[in-house]
Amino acid sequence: VGALSDWWPEYINSAYEHNKCGTCFEIQCDPNGRSYCRQDRLNTSIILKVTDRCPCKHENPSNQRWCCGDMPHYDLSYEAFGELASHTGGWVYLQWREIQCPDAVGLGGEMLTDPLNWTPHCNKDGDKTLADAAREEGLTTFLEATWRAGPDVWDRLSSKAKDSTVVAPTNEAFEAFAAEMGLTVSEFLEEPSLTDIVKHHFVKDRIDFRASSCSDVQPYEHSCAQEKEWEKCASPDFKKNGYCKETCGVCDGLETLGGEDLAISGNGTVIDGAKMEREVVACNGNLAVVSNVLFSLCKAEDGPGGVLQVAHEAGLKMFTEAAWRAMALGNGENLLGVGDERGLYTLLAPTDGAFQAFLKKFRYEKFEDFLESKDLAPIMKQHVLKGNQHIGFHEKSCHDLALPEGILEDISANTTQCEDLANIGFCSNEWIANGYCRRSCGRCGRRHVKMIDGQELEIKESLIDGEDLLQVFSEYAPEGAPTGSMKVKVADSVVLVPDIKACNGLVNIVNKVIF
């Protein structure tokens, strides 16, 4: 970064708003000028981002010589100057051109509206940066992930030259997120997607969470709908106090370093569906501690959609509508979790016929009555499991196989037993779970699964042949049933088609609503 003189033609009496602040130039020592160019670096150029100015009118008399001339004058750091020329003369002629700024250039400070009167952040004894605050909060995994995400991201935590807003998941949140991806935390920190995940937690500009909340704060004794009808949305006190943002349609997304928006709701206490545990203020910004990693696993354009999209495409329209309605009951907090695509989930999705039978049995006159009932959320929670939990089929002949030597070398684990591999998380690898360690990985026989409401349900053998009805759902059935297998039941609901893959989990089509 550096400063540019007032030479630029668009300057008007050194007015700061007419400079080239934020512009990048490629500059090179001109060998046809003075002879101080480094002979070993004649073809070398550096990229400079203008973040300050060299004012013509200044109390320093030397400024008139350099900054009021008929050509641009670039003030460089000692190190940058030395890349182009010898320090002997202190100035050289340059060749230059204006270019588009690369992403990683000029990240040392913020753009200032009044650079002459600017005071750096964190200039007092005892001031603590966001990095210091994160350490005191014990957010060690977040700090390690940010460090690995690159210097431009880490700079947001440690820099004293800019103000930032950061959303920091707890260590437990990272552990849970890694587990949902089938990884340990150490493996997760090596993931190629780590930088994208971390950048999604850094807002481009500092914000006030409460002021940025996209929710209705009711003014006075009137409803927001009434205030909008009376055309009060544009009044100054509405903007100042954040009244009726949602009703007035003034909710803006908060752009992150990753280019996507965060949504703030719940009067500033819910961020992308995750509840803020606490806010910490540092000398260079503010940090929200949350209990979830805020990132979507559904990035690939050509891959499958999220679990709810896959369920809807499979014709399970009543289930998906009920799931969306249940999630909307959380006042900004996602009750089921599945809609945000930020973790792995397994759905037990009843057919529309199963819902019709359920409505009739419990005497709901119409589907809308169930959607409006207090039973909606508790019942829908019994259809969602955390993580990729394979349901599969019941196989009467199901056992572990010996692991070949080559596979053990790939695993790099000091074990030869499927039971050991299951304990250290290798059942998330399909080629182990399905090919070698079926029994240890729970792919056969009776077992229990835990729903997101904490209730355990038993998976057991049904009396229906594994191949029955698969042809009806052939478009969605991932593969045929193993020879001689039977379909399984979760509680009393038969899994018609198991393990349909989505980008953030698995969908299982079942024949009854679980209650």
PDB file of N, CA, C and O in Angstrom, residues 149-214:
ATOM      1  N   ALA A 149      -6.897 -20.387   6.998  1.00  0.00           N
ATOM      2  CA  ALA A 149      -7.671 -19.823   5.882  1.00  0.00           C
ATOM      3  C   ALA A 149      -6.888 -18.777   5.100  1.00  0.00           C
ATOM      4  O   ALA A 149      -7.311 -18.373   4.020  1.00  0.00           O
ATOM      5  N   GLY A 150      -5.776 -18.312   5.638  1.00  0.00           N
ATOM      6  CA  GLY A 150      -4.926 -17.382   4.896  1.00  0.00           C
ATOM      7  C   GLY A 150      -4.753 -16.035   5.582  1.00  0.00           C
ATOM      8  O   GLY A 150      -5.551 -15.657   6.448  1.00  0.00           O
ATOM      9  N   PRO A 151      -3.706 -15.292   5.193  1.00  0.00           N
ATOM     10  CA  PRO A 151      -3.388 -14.033   5.870  1.00  0.00           C
ATOM     11  C   PRO A 151      -4.452 -12.960   5.737  1.00  0.00           C
ATOM     12  O   PRO A 151      -4.628 -12.149   6.639  1.00  0.00           O
ATOM     13  N   ASP A 152      -5.172 -12.948   4.603  1.00  0.00           N
ATOM     14  CA  ASP A 152      -6.193 -11.911   4.441  1.00  0.00           C
ATOM     15  C   ASP A 152      -7.355 -12.117   5.400  1.00  0.00           C
ATOM     16  O   ASP A 152      -8.027 -11.157   5.799  1.00  0.00           O
ATOM     17  N   VAL A 153      -7.596 -13.371   5.806  1.00  0.00           N
ATOM     18  CA  VAL A 153      -8.665 -13.653   6.769  1.00  0.00           C
ATOM     19  C   VAL A 153      -8.151 -13.425   8.195  1.00  0.00           C
ATOM     20  O   VAL A 153      -8.806 -12.769   9.009  1.00  0.00           O
ATOM     21  N   TRP A 154      -6.975 -13.967   8.494  1.00  0.00           N
ATOM     22  CA  TRP A 154      -6.408 -13.793   9.830  1.00  0.00           C
ATOM     23  C   TRP A 154      -6.216 -12.317  10.161  1.00  0.00           C
ATOM     24  O   TRP A 154      -6.380 -11.897  11.320  1.00  0.00           O
ATOM     25  N   ASP A 155      -5.899 -11.522   9.152  1.00  0.00           N
ATOM     26  CA  ASP A 155      -5.671 -10.091   9.355  1.00  0.00           C
ATOM     27  C   ASP A 155      -6.896  -9.413   9.974  1.00  0.00           C
ATOM     28  O   ASP A 155      -6.780  -8.430  10.706  1.00  0.00           O
ATOM     29  N   ARG A 156      -8.079  -9.948   9.695  1.00  0.00           N
ATOM     30  CA  ARG A 156      -9.302  -9.360  10.250  1.00  0.00           C
ATOM     31  C   ARG A 156      -9.356  -9.493  11.776  1.00  0.00           C
ATOM     32  O   ARG A 156      -9.982  -8.684  12.445  1.00  0.00           O
ATOM     33  N   LEU A 157      -8.738 -10.529  12.292  1.00  0.00           N
ATOM     34  CA  LEU A 157      -8.731 -10.721  13.739  1.00  0.00           C
ATOM     35  C   LEU A 157      -7.637  -9.908  14.421  1.00  0.00           C
ATOM     36  O   LEU A 157      -7.820  -9.393  15.519  1.00  0.00           O
ATOM     37  N   SER A 158      -6.481  -9.809  13.770  1.00  0.00           N
ATOM     38  CA  SER A 158      -5.300  -9.268  14.449  1.00  0.00           C
ATOM     39  C   SER A 158      -4.965  -7.829  14.086  1.00  0.00           C
ATOM     40  O   SER A 158      -4.212  -7.161  14.795  1.00  0.00           O
ATOM     41  N   SER A 159      -5.528  -7.330  12.966  1.00  0.00           N
ATOM     42  CA  SER A 159      -5.148  -6.001  12.497  1.00  0.00           C
ATOM     43  C   SER A 159      -5.639  -4.899  13.428  1.00  0.00           C
ATOM     44  O   SER A 159      -6.761  -4.947  13.940  1.00  0.00           O
ATOM     45  N   LYS A 160      -4.779  -3.901  13.618  1.00  0.00           N
ATOM     46  CA  LYS A 160      -5.171  -2.711  14.383  1.00  0.00           C
ATOM     47  C   LYS A 160      -5.547  -1.565  13.446  1.00  0.00           C
ATOM     48  O   LYS A 160      -5.756  -0.445  13.884  1.00  0.00           O
ATOM     49  N   ALA A 161      -5.629  -1.888  12.144  1.00  0.00           N
ATOM     50  CA  ALA A 161      -5.892  -0.843  11.159  1.00  0.00           C
ATOM     51  C   ALA A 161      -7.298  -0.910  10.588  1.00  0.00           C
ATOM     52  O   ALA A 161      -7.659  -0.105   9.753  1.00  0.00           O
ATOM     53  N   LYS A 162      -8.118  -1.883  11.028  1.00  0.00           N
ATOM     54  CA  LYS A 162      -9.471  -1.970  10.491  1.00  0.00           C
ATOM     55  C   LYS A 162     -10.417  -2.529  11.547  1.00  0.00           C
ATOM     56  O   LYS A 162      -9.996  -3.182  12.498  1.00  0.00           O
ATOM     57  N   ASP A 163     -11.682  -2.235  11.374  1.00  0.00           N
ATOM     58  CA  ASP A 163     -12.741  -2.645  12.281  1.00  0.00           C
ATOM     59  C   ASP A 163     -13.525  -3.773  11.627  1.00  0.00           C
ATOM     60  O   ASP A 163     -13.953  -3.633  10.473  1.00  0.00           O
ATOM     61  N   SER A 164     -13.763  -4.889  12.314  1.00  0.00           N
ATOM     62  CA  SER A 164     -14.408  -6.044  11.699  1.00  0.00           C
ATOM     63  C   SER A 164     -15.492  -6.619  12.604  1.00  0.00           C
ATOM     64  O   SER A 164     -15.469  -6.435  13.817  1.00  0.00           O
ATOM     65  N   THR A 165     -16.421  -7.345  11.972  1.00  0.00           N
ATOM     66  CA  THR A 165     -17.416  -8.129  12.696  1.00  0.00           C
ATOM     67  C   THR A 165     -17.228  -9.593  12.335  1.00  0.00           C
ATOM     68  O   THR A 165     -17.146  -9.945  11.155  1.00  0.00           O
ATOM     69  N   VAL A 166     -17.156 -10.451  13.356  1.00  0.00           N
ATOM     70  CA  VAL A 166     -16.839 -11.850  13.166  1.00  0.00           C
ATOM     71  C   VAL A 166     -17.862 -12.705  13.909  1.00  0.00           C
ATOM     72  O   VAL A 166     -18.292 -12.347  15.006  1.00  0.00           O
ATOM     73  N   VAL A 167     -18.254 -13.819  13.291  1.00  0.00           N
ATOM     74  CA  VAL A 167     -19.107 -14.805  13.947  1.00  0.00           C
ATOM     75  C   VAL A 167     -18.246 -16.032  14.219  1.00  0.00           C
ATOM     76  O   VAL A 167     -17.738 -16.649  13.276  1.00  0.00           O
ATOM     77  N   ALA A 168     -18.042 -16.372  15.485  1.00  0.00           N
ATOM     78  CA  ALA A 168     -17.087 -17.415  15.862  1.00  0.00           C
ATOM     79  C   ALA A 168     -17.792 -18.614  16.486  1.00  0.00           C
ATOM     80  O   ALA A 168     -18.328 -18.512  17.594  1.00  0.00           O
ATOM     81  N   PRO A 169     -17.802 -19.770  15.814  1.00  0.00           N
ATOM     82  CA  PRO A 169     -18.371 -20.982  16.408  1.00  0.00           C
ATOM     83  C   PRO A 169     -17.488 -21.511  17.540  1.00  0.00           C
ATOM     84  O   PRO A 169     -16.265 -21.344  17.526  1.00  0.00           O
ATOM     85  N   THR A 170     -18.111 -22.156  18.494  1.00  0.00           N
ATOM     86  CA  THR A 170     -17.374 -22.749  19.613  1.00  0.00           C
ATOM     87  C   THR A 170     -16.602 -23.982  19.145  1.00  0.00           C
ATOM     88  O   THR A 170     -16.835 -24.514  18.048  1.00  0.00           O
ATOM     89  N   ASN A 171     -15.693 -24.453  19.993  1.00  0.00           N
ATOM     90  CA  ASN A 171     -14.955 -25.690  19.681  1.00  0.00           C
ATOM     91  C   ASN A 171     -15.915 -26.857  19.496  1.00  0.00           C
ATOM     92  O   ASN A 171     -15.732 -27.701  18.607  1.00  0.00           O
ATOM     93  N   GLU A 172     -16.959 -26.904  20.347  1.00  0.00           N
ATOM     94  CA  GLU A 172     -17.938 -27.989  20.248  1.00  0.00           C
ATOM     95  C   GLU A 172     -18.705 -27.914  18.931  1.00  0.00           C
ATOM     96  O   GLU A 172     -19.053 -28.952  18.350  1.00  0.00           O
ATOM     97  N   ALA A 173     -18.950 -26.694  18.440  1.00  0.00           N
ATOM     98  CA  ALA A 173     -19.647 -26.537  17.159  1.00  0.00           C
ATOM     99  C   ALA A 173     -18.811 -27.097  16.012  1.00  0.00           C
ATOM    100  O   ALA A 173     -19.326 -27.779  15.119  1.00  0.00           O
ATOM    101  N   PHE A 174     -17.509 -26.811  16.038  1.00  0.00           N
ATOM    102  CA  PHE A 174     -16.631 -27.351  14.991  1.00  0.00           C
ATOM    103  C   PHE A 174     -16.541 -28.867  15.079  1.00  0.00           C
ATOM    104  O   PHE A 174     -16.503 -29.563  14.059  1.00  0.00           O
ATOM    105  N   GLU A 175     -16.499 -29.382  16.298  1.00  0.00           N
ATOM    106  CA  GLU A 175     -16.430 -30.834  16.477  1.00  0.00           C
ATOM    107  C   GLU A 175     -17.682 -31.504  15.911  1.00  0.00           C
ATOM    108  O   GLU A 175     -17.602 -32.521  15.216  1.00  0.00           O
ATOM    109  N   ALA A 176     -18.847 -30.912  16.193  1.00  0.00           N
ATOM    110  CA  ALA A 176     -20.107 -31.469  15.683  1.00  0.00           C
ATOM    111  C   ALA A 176     -20.182 -31.354  14.165  1.00  0.00           C
ATOM    112  O   ALA A 176     -20.620 -32.282  13.478  1.00  0.00           O
ATOM    113  N   PHE A 177     -19.758 -30.215  13.620  1.00  0.00           N
ATOM    114  CA  PHE A 177     -19.804 -30.006  12.167  1.00  0.00           C
ATOM    115  C   PHE A 177     -18.882 -30.993  11.462  1.00  0.00           C
ATOM    116  O   PHE A 177     -19.238 -31.574  10.434  1.00  0.00           O
ATOM    117  N   ALA A 178     -17.687 -31.194  12.022  1.00  0.00           N
ATOM    118  CA  ALA A 178     -16.747 -32.153  11.435  1.00  0.00           C
ATOM    119  C   ALA A 178     -17.331 -33.561  11.468  1.00  0.00           C
ATOM    120  O   ALA A 178     -17.234 -34.315  10.487  1.00  0.00           O
ATOM    121  N   ALA A 179     -17.958 -33.910  12.591  1.00  0.00           N
ATOM    122  CA  ALA A 179     -18.554 -35.241  12.717  1.00  0.00           C
ATOM    123  C   ALA A 179     -19.668 -35.448  11.696  1.00  0.00           C
ATOM    124  O   ALA A 179     -19.826 -36.540  11.135  1.00  0.00           O
ATOM    125  N   GLU A 180     -20.442 -34.384  11.436  1.00  0.00           N
ATOM    126  CA  GLU A 180     -21.515 -34.481  10.445  1.00  0.00           C
ATOM    127  C   GLU A 180     -20.971 -34.689   9.038  1.00  0.00           C
ATOM    128  O   GLU A 180     -21.650 -35.236   8.172  1.00  0.00           O
ATOM    129  N   MET A 181     -19.740 -34.254   8.813  1.00  0.00           N
ATOM    130  CA  MET A 181     -19.091 -34.479   7.524  1.00  0.00           C
ATOM    131  C   MET A 181     -18.329 -35.805   7.504  1.00  0.00           C
ATOM    132  O   MET A 181     -17.687 -36.144   6.517  1.00  0.00           O
ATOM    133  N   GLY A 182     -18.384 -36.540   8.627  1.00  0.00           N
ATOM    134  CA  GLY A 182     -17.671 -37.803   8.710  1.00  0.00           C
ATOM    135  C   GLY A 182     -16.185 -37.639   8.955  1.00  0.00           C
ATOM    136  O   GLY A 182     -15.392 -38.496   8.587  1.00  0.00           O
ATOM    137  N   LEU A 183     -15.791 -36.536   9.603  1.00  0.00           N
ATOM    138  CA  LEU A 183     -14.376 -36.230   9.799  1.00  0.00           C
ATOM    139  C   LEU A 183     -14.088 -35.964  11.265  1.00  0.00           C
ATOM    140  O   LEU A 183     -14.974 -35.615  12.046  1.00  0.00           O
ATOM    141  N   THR A 184     -12.811 -36.115  11.639  1.00  0.00           N
ATOM    142  CA  THR A 184     -12.365 -35.587  12.919  1.00  0.00           C
ATOM    143  C   THR A 184     -12.070 -34.105  12.729  1.00  0.00           C
ATOM    144  O   THR A 184     -12.001 -33.611  11.593  1.00  0.00           O
ATOM    145  N   VAL A 185     -11.871 -33.384  13.824  1.00  0.00           N
ATOM    146  CA  VAL A 185     -11.555 -31.957  13.710  1.00  0.00           C
ATOM    147  C   VAL A 185     -10.236 -31.765  12.963  1.00  0.00           C
ATOM    148  O   VAL A 185     -10.107 -30.870  12.122  1.00  0.00           O
ATOM    149  N   SER A 186      -9.245 -32.614  13.248  1.00  0.00           N
ATOM    150  CA  SER A 186      -7.947 -32.513  12.557  1.00  0.00           C
ATOM    151  C   SER A 186      -8.112 -32.709  11.057  1.00  0.00           C
ATOM    152  O   SER A 186      -7.500 -31.995  10.254  1.00  0.00           O
ATOM    153  N   GLU A 187      -8.946 -33.668  10.667  1.00  0.00           N
ATOM    154  CA  GLU A 187      -9.193 -33.906   9.238  1.00  0.00           C
ATOM    155  C   GLU A 187      -9.958 -32.736   8.627  1.00  0.00           C
ATOM    156  O   GLU A 187      -9.688 -32.326   7.490  1.00  0.00           O
ATOM    157  N   PHE A 188     -10.906 -32.206   9.382  1.00  0.00           N
ATOM    158  CA  PHE A 188     -11.679 -31.062   8.892  1.00  0.00           C
ATOM    159  C   PHE A 188     -10.773 -29.861   8.612  1.00  0.00           C
ATOM    160  O   PHE A 188     -10.961 -29.143   7.625  1.00  0.00           O
ATOM    161  N   LEU A 189      -9.768 -29.636   9.462  1.00  0.00           N
ATOM    162  CA  LEU A 189      -8.860 -28.496   9.276  1.00  0.00           C
ATOM    163  C   LEU A 189      -7.975 -28.658   8.051  1.00  0.00           C
ATOM    164  O   LEU A 189      -7.332 -27.694   7.620  1.00  0.00           O
ATOM    165  N   GLU A 190      -7.933 -29.858   7.486  1.00  0.00           N
ATOM    166  CA  GLU A 190      -7.178 -30.107   6.255  1.00  0.00           C
ATOM    167  C   GLU A 190      -8.067 -30.074   5.017  1.00  0.00           C
ATOM    168  O   GLU A 190      -7.586 -30.226   3.894  1.00  0.00           O
ATOM    169  N   GLU A 191      -9.361 -29.876   5.217  1.00  0.00           N
ATOM    170  CA  GLU A 191     -10.319 -29.892   4.111  1.00  0.00           C
ATOM    171  C   GLU A 191     -10.065 -28.739   3.139  1.00  0.00           C
ATOM    172  O   GLU A 191      -9.814 -27.603   3.566  1.00  0.00           O
ATOM    173  N   PRO A 192     -10.140 -28.987   1.819  1.00  0.00           N
ATOM    174  CA  PRO A 192      -9.980 -27.899   0.831  1.00  0.00           C
ATOM    175  C   PRO A 192     -11.024 -26.801   0.980  1.00  0.00           C
ATOM    176  O   PRO A 192     -10.783 -25.651   0.622  1.00  0.00           O
ATOM    177  N   SER A 193     -12.202 -27.151   1.504  1.00  0.00           N
ATOM    178  CA  SER A 193     -13.284 -26.164   1.644  1.00  0.00           C
ATOM    179  C   SER A 193     -13.143 -25.304   2.900  1.00  0.00           C
ATOM    180  O   SER A 193     -13.988 -24.440   3.143  1.00  0.00           O
ATOM    181  N   LEU A 194     -12.074 -25.502   3.687  1.00  0.00           N
ATOM    182  CA  LEU A 194     -11.951 -24.799   4.961  1.00  0.00           C
ATOM    183  C   LEU A 194     -11.986 -23.280   4.792  1.00  0.00           C
ATOM    184  O   LEU A 194     -12.671 -22.576   5.539  1.00  0.00           O
ATOM    185  N   THR A 195     -11.245 -22.758   3.812  1.00  0.00           N
ATOM    186  CA  THR A 195     -11.188 -21.306   3.628  1.00  0.00           C
ATOM    187  C   THR A 195     -12.574 -20.733   3.347  1.00  0.00           C
ATOM    188  O   THR A 195     -12.956 -19.699   3.908  1.00  0.00           O
ATOM    189  N   ASP A 196     -13.343 -21.402   2.487  1.00  0.00           N
ATOM    190  CA  ASP A 196     -14.693 -20.924   2.177  1.00  0.00           C
ATOM    191  C   ASP A 196     -15.573 -20.941   3.423  1.00  0.00           C
ATOM    192  O   ASP A 196     -16.375 -20.023   3.647  1.00  0.00           O
ATOM    193  N   ILE A 197     -15.434 -21.982   4.228  1.00  0.00           N
ATOM    194  CA  ILE A 197     -16.243 -22.096   5.445  1.00  0.00           C
ATOM    195  C   ILE A 197     -15.913 -20.964   6.412  1.00  0.00           C
ATOM    196  O   ILE A 197     -16.796 -20.318   6.973  1.00  0.00           O
ATOM    197  N   VAL A 198     -14.602 -20.700   6.606  1.00  0.00           N
ATOM    198  CA  VAL A 198     -14.185 -19.656   7.545  1.00  0.00           C
ATOM    199  C   VAL A 198     -14.616 -18.279   7.049  1.00  0.00           C
ATOM    200  O   VAL A 198     -15.128 -17.455   7.814  1.00  0.00           O
ATOM    201  N   LYS A 199     -14.444 -18.015   5.754  1.00  0.00           N
ATOM    202  CA  LYS A 199     -14.794 -16.696   5.218  1.00  0.00           C
ATOM    203  C   LYS A 199     -16.275 -16.377   5.387  1.00  0.00           C
ATOM    204  O   LYS A 199     -16.647 -15.204   5.455  1.00  0.00           O
ATOM    205  N   HIS A 200     -17.100 -17.416   5.457  1.00  0.00           N
ATOM    206  CA  HIS A 200     -18.537 -17.186   5.625  1.00  0.00           C
ATOM    207  C   HIS A 200     -18.854 -16.633   7.009  1.00  0.00           C
ATOM    208  O   HIS A 200     -19.976 -16.188   7.260  1.00  0.00           O
ATOM    209  N   HIS A 201     -17.886 -16.623   7.912  1.00  0.00           N
ATOM    210  CA  HIS A 201     -18.088 -16.145   9.281  1.00  0.00           C
ATOM    211  C   HIS A 201     -17.520 -14.747   9.514  1.00  0.00           C
ATOM    212  O   HIS A 201     -17.529 -14.253  10.634  1.00  0.00           O
ATOM    213  N   PHE A 202     -17.030 -14.111   8.444  1.00  0.00           N
ATOM    214  CA  PHE A 202     -16.460 -12.766   8.558  1.00  0.00           C
ATOM    215  C   PHE A 202     -17.283 -11.801   7.721  1.00  0.00           C
ATOM    216  O   PHE A 202     -17.343 -11.921   6.495  1.00  0.00           O
ATOM    217  N   VAL A 203     -17.944 -10.853   8.379  1.00  0.00           N
ATOM    218  CA  VAL A 203     -18.721  -9.839   7.667  1.00  0.00           C
ATOM    219  C   VAL A 203     -17.759  -8.807   7.091  1.00  0.00           C
ATOM    220  O   VAL A 203     -16.769  -8.441   7.726  1.00  0.00           O
ATOM    221  N   LYS A 204     -18.040  -8.335   5.877  1.00  0.00           N
ATOM    222  CA  LYS A 204     -17.109  -7.412   5.210  1.00  0.00           C
ATOM    223  C   LYS A 204     -16.934  -6.108   5.979  1.00  0.00           C
ATOM    224  O   LYS A 204     -15.850  -5.525   5.991  1.00  0.00           O
ATOM    225  N   ASP A 205     -17.990  -5.621   6.602  1.00  0.00           N
ATOM    226  CA  ASP A 205     -17.923  -4.373   7.356  1.00  0.00           C
ATOM    227  C   ASP A 205     -18.393  -4.614   8.787  1.00  0.00           C
ATOM    228  O   ASP A 205     -19.144  -5.552   9.052  1.00  0.00           O
ATOM    229  N   ARG A 206     -17.956  -3.760   9.693  1.00  0.00           N
ATOM    230  CA  ARG A 206     -18.426  -3.896  11.066  1.00  0.00           C
ATOM    231  C   ARG A 206     -19.905  -3.540  11.133  1.00  0.00           C
ATOM    232  O   ARG A 206     -20.346  -2.564  10.534  1.00  0.00           O
ATOM    233  N   ILE A 207     -20.649  -4.331  11.878  1.00  0.00           N
ATOM    234  CA  ILE A 207     -22.082  -4.105  12.006  1.00  0.00           C
ATOM    235  C   ILE A 207     -22.501  -4.179  13.465  1.00  0.00           C
ATOM    236  O   ILE A 207     -21.805  -4.756  14.300  1.00  0.00           O
ATOM    237  N   ASP A 208     -23.645  -3.600  13.731  1.00  0.00           N
ATOM    238  CA  ASP A 208     -24.300  -3.750  15.020  1.00  0.00           C
ATOM    239  C   ASP A 208     -25.369  -4.819  14.833  1.00  0.00           C
ATOM    240  O   ASP A 208     -26.272  -4.670  14.009  1.00  0.00           O
ATOM    241  N   PHE A 209     -25.268  -5.922  15.575  1.00  0.00           N
ATOM    242  CA  PHE A 209     -26.168  -7.048  15.347  1.00  0.00           C
ATOM    243  C   PHE A 209     -27.636  -6.660  15.556  1.00  0.00           C
ATOM    244  O   PHE A 209     -28.501  -7.036  14.777  1.00  0.00           O
ATOM    245  N   ARG A 210     -27.900  -5.896  16.595  1.00  0.00           N
ATOM    246  CA  ARG A 210     -29.299  -5.531  16.862  1.00  0.00           C
ATOM    247  C   ARG A 210     -29.853  -4.635  15.759  1.00  0.00           C
ATOM    248  O   ARG A 210     -30.971  -4.819  15.294  1.00  0.00           O
ATOM    249  N   ALA A 211     -29.032  -3.655  15.334  1.00  0.00           N
ATOM    250  CA  ALA A 211     -29.497  -2.732  14.289  1.00  0.00           C
ATOM    251  C   ALA A 211     -29.658  -3.435  12.950  1.00  0.00           C
ATOM    252  O   ALA A 211     -30.413  -2.984  12.093  1.00  0.00           O
ATOM    253  N   SER A 212     -28.935  -4.534  12.752  1.00  0.00           N
ATOM    254  CA  SER A 212     -28.976  -5.252  11.475  1.00  0.00           C
ATOM    255  C   SER A 212     -30.014  -6.361  11.448  1.00  0.00           C
ATOM    256  O   SER A 212     -30.149  -7.058  10.451  1.00  0.00           O
ATOM    257  N   SER A 213     -30.710  -6.558  12.556  1.00  0.00           N
ATOM    258  CA  SER A 213     -31.672  -7.653  12.644  1.00  0.00           C
ATOM    259  C   SER A 213     -32.835  -7.451  11.672  1.00  0.00           C
ATOM    260  O   SER A 213     -33.389  -6.360  11.578  1.00  0.00           O
ATOM    261  N   CYS A 214     -33.175  -8.512  10.947  1.00  0.00           N
ATOM    262  CA  CYS A 214     -34.302  -8.455  10.015  1.00  0.00           C
ATOM    263  C   CYS A 214     -35.542  -8.981  10.719  1.00  0.00           C
ATOM    264  O   CYS A 214     -35.944 -10.125  10.552  1.00  0.00           O
TER     265      CYS A 214
END
